[in-house]
Short mmCIF file of C-alpha atoms and ligand atoms in Angstrom, two decimals:
data_model
loop_
_atom_site.label_atom_id
_atom_site.label_comp_id
_atom_site.label_asym_id
_atom_site.label_seq_id
_atom_site.Cartn_x
_atom_site.Cartn_y
_atom_site.Cartn_z
CA MET A 102 22.56 213.40 -8.58
CA LEU A 103 24.47 216.49 -9.96
CA PRO A 104 27.91 214.59 -8.76
CA GLY A 105 26.82 212.01 -11.83
CA VAL A 106 26.97 215.21 -14.55
CA ILE A 107 29.62 216.79 -13.19
CA ASP A 108 32.43 214.28 -13.31
CA PHE A 109 31.18 212.94 -16.75
CA TYR A 110 32.19 216.15 -18.24
CA ASP A 111 35.58 215.82 -15.61
CA ARG A 112 35.58 212.46 -17.90
CA HIS A 113 34.32 213.72 -20.94
CA PRO A 114 36.80 213.27 -24.74
CA ILE A 115 35.82 217.90 -25.28
CA SER A 116 37.80 219.94 -22.75
CA LEU A 117 39.93 222.48 -22.10
CA SER A 118 43.06 220.14 -22.43
CA GLN A 119 41.44 218.80 -26.23
CA VAL A 120 40.95 222.40 -27.28
CA LEU A 121 44.35 223.14 -26.44
CA GLU A 122 46.41 220.17 -28.34
CA ALA A 123 44.23 220.41 -31.32
CA LEU A 124 45.19 224.13 -32.05
CA ARG A 125 48.68 223.59 -31.06
CA ARG A 126 47.91 220.38 -33.56
CA GLN A 127 47.15 223.23 -36.62
CA GLY A 128 50.19 224.98 -35.39
CA LYS A 129 47.96 228.16 -34.21
CA ASP A 130 50.30 230.78 -32.31
CA MET A 131 48.35 230.91 -28.88
CA ARG A 132 49.33 234.82 -28.57
CA THR A 133 47.19 235.49 -31.60
CA LEU A 134 44.36 233.24 -31.54
CA ALA A 135 40.62 234.25 -33.08
CA PRO A 136 38.06 233.39 -31.59
CA GLU A 137 37.02 232.08 -34.98
CA ASP A 138 40.29 229.72 -34.84
CA LEU A 139 37.82 228.06 -31.67
CA TYR A 140 34.70 227.52 -33.72
CA GLU A 141 36.17 223.46 -35.24
CA TRP A 142 36.98 222.82 -31.30
CA ASP A 143 34.52 224.05 -28.72
CA GLN A 144 30.98 223.64 -30.03
CA ASP A 145 29.72 221.03 -27.79
CA HIS A 146 26.06 220.24 -29.75
CA TYR A 147 24.56 219.61 -32.88
CA GLY A 148 24.24 221.54 -35.44
CA GLY A 149 27.00 223.65 -35.39
CA LEU A 150 27.57 227.39 -35.67
CA GLU A 151 23.99 227.68 -37.29
CA ALA A 152 21.85 226.18 -34.47
CA VAL A 153 23.73 228.92 -32.11
CA GLU A 154 22.11 231.04 -35.90
CA ALA A 155 19.08 230.07 -35.28
CA LEU A 156 18.61 230.50 -31.13
CA ALA A 157 19.67 233.53 -31.30
CA ARG A 158 17.28 234.89 -33.79
CA ARG A 159 14.36 232.93 -31.93
CA ALA A 160 16.05 235.01 -28.76
CA GLY A 161 16.15 238.28 -30.05
CA ILE A 162 20.10 238.46 -29.28
CA GLY A 163 21.54 241.46 -31.08
CA GLU A 164 24.20 244.08 -30.41
CA GLY A 165 24.09 244.70 -27.34
CA THR A 166 21.77 242.34 -25.89
CA ARG A 167 22.25 240.79 -22.53
CA VAL A 168 23.20 237.24 -22.97
CA LEU A 169 22.48 234.17 -19.78
CA ASP A 170 23.60 230.98 -21.21
CA VAL A 171 22.33 227.98 -19.40
CA CYS A 172 24.56 225.04 -19.57
CA ALA A 173 27.82 226.78 -21.21
CA GLY A 174 29.88 224.73 -21.58
CA LEU A 175 33.54 225.20 -22.52
CA GLY A 176 31.54 229.16 -23.95
CA GLY A 177 31.58 228.37 -27.40
CA PRO A 178 27.89 229.36 -28.21
CA ALA A 179 28.77 232.48 -26.01
CA ARG A 180 31.86 233.61 -27.88
CA PHE A 181 30.53 232.69 -31.02
CA LEU A 182 27.34 234.85 -29.99
CA ALA A 183 29.38 237.87 -27.96
CA ARG A 184 31.25 237.66 -31.88
CA ARG A 185 28.78 237.61 -34.03
CA PHE A 186 26.52 239.98 -32.87
CA GLY A 187 28.09 242.26 -30.31
CA ALA A 188 26.42 239.99 -27.45
CA ARG A 189 27.37 240.08 -24.35
CA VAL A 190 27.04 237.07 -22.83
CA THR A 191 26.56 235.48 -19.18
CA ALA A 192 27.72 231.78 -19.71
CA LEU A 193 26.37 229.27 -16.89
CA ASP A 194 28.23 225.75 -15.90
CA LEU A 195 28.33 223.19 -12.86
CA ASN A 196 30.96 222.05 -14.12
CA ALA A 197 34.46 223.93 -12.79
CA GLY A 198 36.56 222.92 -15.17
CA ARG A 199 34.62 223.66 -18.25
CA SER A 200 33.91 227.24 -15.72
CA LEU A 201 37.13 227.59 -15.61
CA GLY A 202 38.40 226.06 -19.10
CA ASN A 203 36.04 228.80 -21.03
CA ILE A 204 37.76 231.02 -19.08
CA THR A 205 40.55 230.57 -20.35
CA LEU A 206 39.52 230.55 -23.53
CA SER A 207 37.65 234.32 -24.17
CA ARG A 208 40.63 235.21 -22.68
CA LEU A 209 43.02 233.48 -25.42
CA VAL A 210 41.11 235.57 -27.72
CA GLY A 211 40.62 238.55 -26.17
CA LEU A 212 36.57 237.82 -25.74
CA HIS A 213 37.09 238.34 -22.20
CA ARG A 214 34.98 241.97 -21.90
CA LEU A 215 31.53 240.33 -23.20
CA VAL A 216 32.14 236.82 -22.37
CA ARG A 217 32.06 235.96 -18.47
CA SER A 218 31.57 232.71 -16.68
CA VAL A 219 29.66 231.51 -13.86
CA ARG A 220 29.83 228.51 -11.93
CA GLY A 221 26.07 227.42 -10.72
CA ASP A 222 23.36 225.37 -11.44
CA ALA A 223 20.73 226.23 -13.46
CA GLN A 224 17.85 225.62 -11.13
CA GLY A 225 19.40 228.65 -8.63
CA LEU A 226 20.10 230.93 -11.44
CA PRO A 227 22.72 233.32 -9.28
CA PHE A 228 21.52 236.48 -10.29
CA ARG A 229 18.33 239.82 -10.14
CA ALA A 230 15.35 239.35 -11.48
CA GLY A 231 14.90 241.10 -15.06
CA ALA A 232 18.89 240.60 -15.17
CA PHE A 233 18.64 239.49 -18.81
CA ASP A 234 16.96 239.69 -22.25
CA ALA A 235 17.07 236.78 -23.94
CA ALA A 236 18.66 233.15 -22.43
CA ILE A 237 19.67 229.76 -24.55
CA SER A 238 20.43 227.02 -23.93
CA GLN A 239 21.69 224.01 -25.95
CA GLU A 240 22.04 220.28 -24.88
CA GLY A 241 22.72 221.14 -21.55
CA LEU A 242 18.73 220.64 -19.95
CA LEU A 243 19.28 216.89 -20.58
CA HIS A 244 21.30 216.92 -17.31
CA VAL A 245 18.89 218.45 -15.15
CA PRO A 246 16.67 217.22 -13.12
CA ASP A 247 14.12 219.98 -11.99
CA LYS A 248 13.50 221.03 -15.78
CA GLY A 249 10.80 223.30 -14.91
CA ARG A 250 12.70 225.46 -12.20
CA VAL A 251 15.26 225.69 -14.36
CA LEU A 252 12.89 227.14 -16.81
CA ALA A 253 10.59 229.65 -14.28
CA GLU A 254 14.48 230.75 -13.03
CA CYS A 255 15.66 232.10 -17.16
CA ALA A 256 11.33 233.56 -17.03
CA ARG A 257 12.86 235.96 -13.07
CA VAL A 258 16.41 236.90 -14.72
CA LEU A 259 14.97 237.66 -18.49
CA ARG A 260 13.26 240.90 -17.95
CA PRO A 261 9.90 241.62 -19.27
CA GLY A 262 9.48 240.27 -22.81
CA GLY A 263 13.10 238.68 -22.23
CA ARG A 264 12.72 235.85 -24.68
CA MET A 265 14.69 232.10 -24.14
CA ALA A 266 15.21 230.14 -27.11
CA PHE A 267 16.88 226.40 -25.97
CA THR A 268 17.42 223.06 -27.79
CA ASP A 269 17.97 219.40 -25.67
CA TRP A 270 17.03 216.13 -26.40
CA ILE A 271 13.36 214.78 -26.92
CA ALA A 272 11.76 211.88 -26.23
CA THR A 273 9.05 210.04 -27.84
CA PRO A 274 6.37 207.15 -26.14
CA ARG A 275 8.14 205.18 -27.63
CA LEU A 276 12.01 204.92 -26.05
CA GLY A 277 11.62 202.58 -23.06
CA ASP A 278 12.53 202.49 -19.82
CA GLY A 279 15.40 199.63 -19.72
CA GLU A 280 16.91 202.82 -22.47
CA ARG A 281 15.56 205.10 -20.84
CA ARG A 282 17.73 204.47 -17.52
CA ARG A 283 20.95 202.79 -19.51
CA LEU A 284 20.63 206.85 -21.01
CA GLN A 285 21.23 208.02 -17.07
CA ASP A 286 23.75 205.43 -16.93
CA TRP A 287 25.79 206.59 -19.39
CA MET A 288 25.92 209.96 -19.63
CA ALA A 289 24.77 211.67 -17.48
CA ALA A 290 20.69 212.20 -18.89
CA VAL A 291 18.67 212.05 -15.86
CA SER A 292 15.62 212.65 -17.65
CA ILE A 293 14.08 212.98 -21.63
CA GLU A 294 10.95 215.64 -21.75
CA SER A 295 8.08 215.22 -25.32
CA ILE A 296 7.62 218.55 -26.94
CA PRO A 297 4.99 218.46 -25.09
CA GLY A 298 5.96 218.78 -22.17
CA TYR A 299 8.40 221.10 -22.75
CA ARG A 300 5.70 223.40 -24.12
CA ALA A 301 3.40 222.74 -20.44
CA LEU A 302 6.62 223.80 -18.64
CA LEU A 303 7.30 226.82 -20.72
CA GLY A 304 3.74 227.51 -19.74
CA ARG A 305 4.12 227.06 -16.28
CA ALA A 306 7.13 229.08 -15.74
CA GLY A 307 5.41 231.58 -17.62
CA PHE A 308 6.06 231.95 -21.39
CA ALA A 309 4.07 232.59 -23.82
CA ALA A 310 4.13 232.54 -27.81
CA ILE A 311 5.89 229.65 -27.65
CA GLU A 312 6.72 227.35 -30.01
CA ALA A 313 8.13 224.02 -31.29
CA GLU A 314 10.47 222.90 -34.02
CA ASP A 315 11.20 218.86 -34.30
CA LEU A 316 14.66 218.51 -35.52
CA SER A 317 14.84 214.60 -34.63
CA ALA A 318 15.67 214.07 -38.32
CA ALA A 319 18.52 216.23 -38.67
CA TRP A 320 19.46 215.03 -36.12
CA VAL A 321 20.60 211.68 -37.16
CA GLU A 322 22.33 212.77 -40.08
CA ILE A 323 24.21 215.02 -37.81
CA LEU A 324 24.09 212.16 -35.23
CA ARG A 325 25.00 209.75 -37.42
CA ARG A 326 28.42 211.90 -38.83
CA ARG A 327 29.58 212.15 -35.60
CA LEU A 328 30.20 208.33 -35.37
CA GLU A 329 31.97 208.46 -38.29
CA MET A 330 34.63 211.12 -37.06
CA TYR A 331 34.66 209.84 -33.96
CA ARG A 332 35.94 206.16 -35.44
CA SER A 333 38.70 208.28 -37.86
CA LEU A 334 40.15 209.98 -34.38
CA ARG A 335 39.93 206.50 -32.84
CA GLU A 336 43.87 206.58 -32.73
CA ASP A 337 44.56 209.67 -31.27
CA THR A 338 40.99 208.73 -28.53
CA VAL A 339 43.27 206.12 -27.94
CA ALA A 340 46.69 207.30 -26.67
CA ARG A 341 44.97 210.54 -24.95
CA LEU A 342 42.03 207.93 -23.51
CA GLY A 343 43.08 204.42 -23.49
CA GLN A 344 41.15 202.20 -25.66
CA ALA A 345 37.80 201.76 -22.24
CA ARG A 346 37.19 205.23 -22.62
CA TYR A 347 37.03 204.97 -26.51
CA ASP A 348 35.47 201.62 -27.21
CA GLU A 349 33.18 203.38 -24.13
CA TYR A 350 32.41 206.53 -25.86
CA SER A 351 32.44 204.16 -29.84
CA GLN A 352 29.69 202.41 -27.85
CA LEU A 353 27.65 205.05 -26.42
CA TYR A 354 27.64 207.20 -30.23
CA ALA A 355 26.28 203.70 -31.79
CA PHE A 356 23.70 203.89 -29.20
CA PHE A 357 22.33 207.29 -29.29
CA VAL A 358 22.58 206.72 -32.73
CA GLY A 359 20.63 203.75 -33.03
CA LEU A 360 17.99 205.11 -30.90
CA VAL A 361 16.73 208.16 -32.86
CA GLU A 362 16.94 206.41 -35.85
CA ALA A 363 13.71 204.53 -34.98
CA GLY A 364 12.05 206.98 -33.61
CA LYS A 365 12.16 207.29 -29.85
CA LEU A 366 14.70 209.86 -29.37
CA GLY A 367 15.25 213.09 -30.92
CA GLY A 368 15.94 216.88 -30.54
CA ALA A 369 13.60 219.88 -30.45
CA ARG A 370 14.31 223.25 -30.33
CA LEU A 371 11.99 225.45 -28.45
CA TRP A 372 11.16 228.90 -27.80
CA GLY A 373 8.92 231.65 -25.75
CA GLN A 374 8.16 234.72 -24.72
CA VAL A 375 7.95 236.44 -21.18
CA LEU A 376 5.14 238.56 -20.51
CA HIS A 377 4.84 237.64 -17.01
CA PHE A 378 7.82 239.23 -13.73
CA ASN A 379 7.99 237.99 -10.69
CA ILE A 380 8.18 241.23 -8.48
CA GLY A 381 8.36 239.82 -4.16
CA GLY A 382 7.07 236.04 -5.80
CA GLY A 383 3.58 237.09 -6.72
CA ALA A 384 3.36 237.87 -10.81
CA ALA A 385 1.89 240.47 -12.35
CA LEU A 386 1.54 241.48 -16.25
CA SER A 387 4.42 243.06 -17.25
C1 SAM B 417 26.48 219.22 -23.62
S1 SAM B 417 27.12 220.25 -23.01
C2 SAM B 417 27.08 221.95 -23.82
C3 SAM B 417 27.82 222.51 -23.65
C4 SAM B 417 27.77 224.21 -24.22
N1 SAM B 417 26.25 224.09 -24.45
C5 SAM B 417 27.55 223.53 -26.51
O1 SAM B 417 26.83 223.63 -27.20
O2 SAM B 417 28.39 223.97 -26.43
C6 SAM B 417 26.51 220.33 -21.05
C7 SAM B 417 26.90 221.17 -20.18
O3 SAM B 417 25.32 221.65 -18.88
C8 SAM B 417 26.07 221.22 -17.57
N2 SAM B 417 25.05 220.96 -16.90
C9 SAM B 417 24.50 219.79 -16.36
N3 SAM B 417 24.36 220.31 -15.15
C10 SAM B 417 23.96 221.49 -15.29
C11 SAM B 417 23.59 222.53 -14.17
N4 SAM B 417 22.79 221.60 -13.45
N5 SAM B 417 23.65 223.03 -13.81
C12 SAM B 417 24.46 223.58 -14.97
N6 SAM B 417 25.26 223.41 -16.02
C13 SAM B 417 24.77 222.02 -16.16
C14 SAM B 417 27.03 220.61 -18.18
O4 SAM B 417 28.21 220.49 -17.25
C15 SAM B 417 27.98 220.51 -19.45
O5 SAM B 417 28.91 221.64 -20.04
#
């Protein structure tokens, strides 16, 4: 499954070169870029900076908080947390291009001391137990086969009392097998959880005070606007990536919008707090 998702993001329209090209077109001076100059381009999730702020509040992120961003992409949310709150963020991503892109962009805007880029698989975090105060993730877990393992790994690397908050695609019982297969083939969505499923996985991973918020209604609007924006950039995308790729993504977005409008697919925000701490593989009360 993992090569599929690496390939998907290697070919994705949002990339380091696209961000740099957009900045050049805006006439930005690369020597004096500020983090704010990137915000329009480097956030690959729904709801923009407000969505990152919402997670930050639920994960208790403030100045000096040691944050792990799982499936961090080009590091947009990580840079925002560093800039806005003074958090120290480790941004983990599986894709080499995304991790290198993060390093390049964080250096360009002078945030490389607060944002560290690590390439790795969320299912086996290369960090010691208790290394972080908070963990976040946005629209990445849909690509990960063993979501229970990711959440257990996050619980392991969080200190006792540490919080995790994330958003992801969620499925309702109405999502059919054929639609699931199409989501997998088209966008490497290896599996899509439900809200009750995620609650159970969080509980098994050692999280307590678990809460969930259904974001599906807001996501329908966001997706509709994304589709319109994507189509309005047709000429540019065709010039960069070719007509076939433009058509592929255009159909993909339209398919998505249809599933969300039909109440088969949606989005959710979930959060919880680690009360247990794994010591030598066992569990103890913090
Ligand atoms: C939609 S992007 C989200 C990026 C970022 N969270 C943001 O909001 O801008 C999903 C990211 O998840 C990463 N990813 C997918 N599977 C992963 C895994 N098993 N471990 C780590 N990262 C993974 C992809 O490479 C991609 O960069």
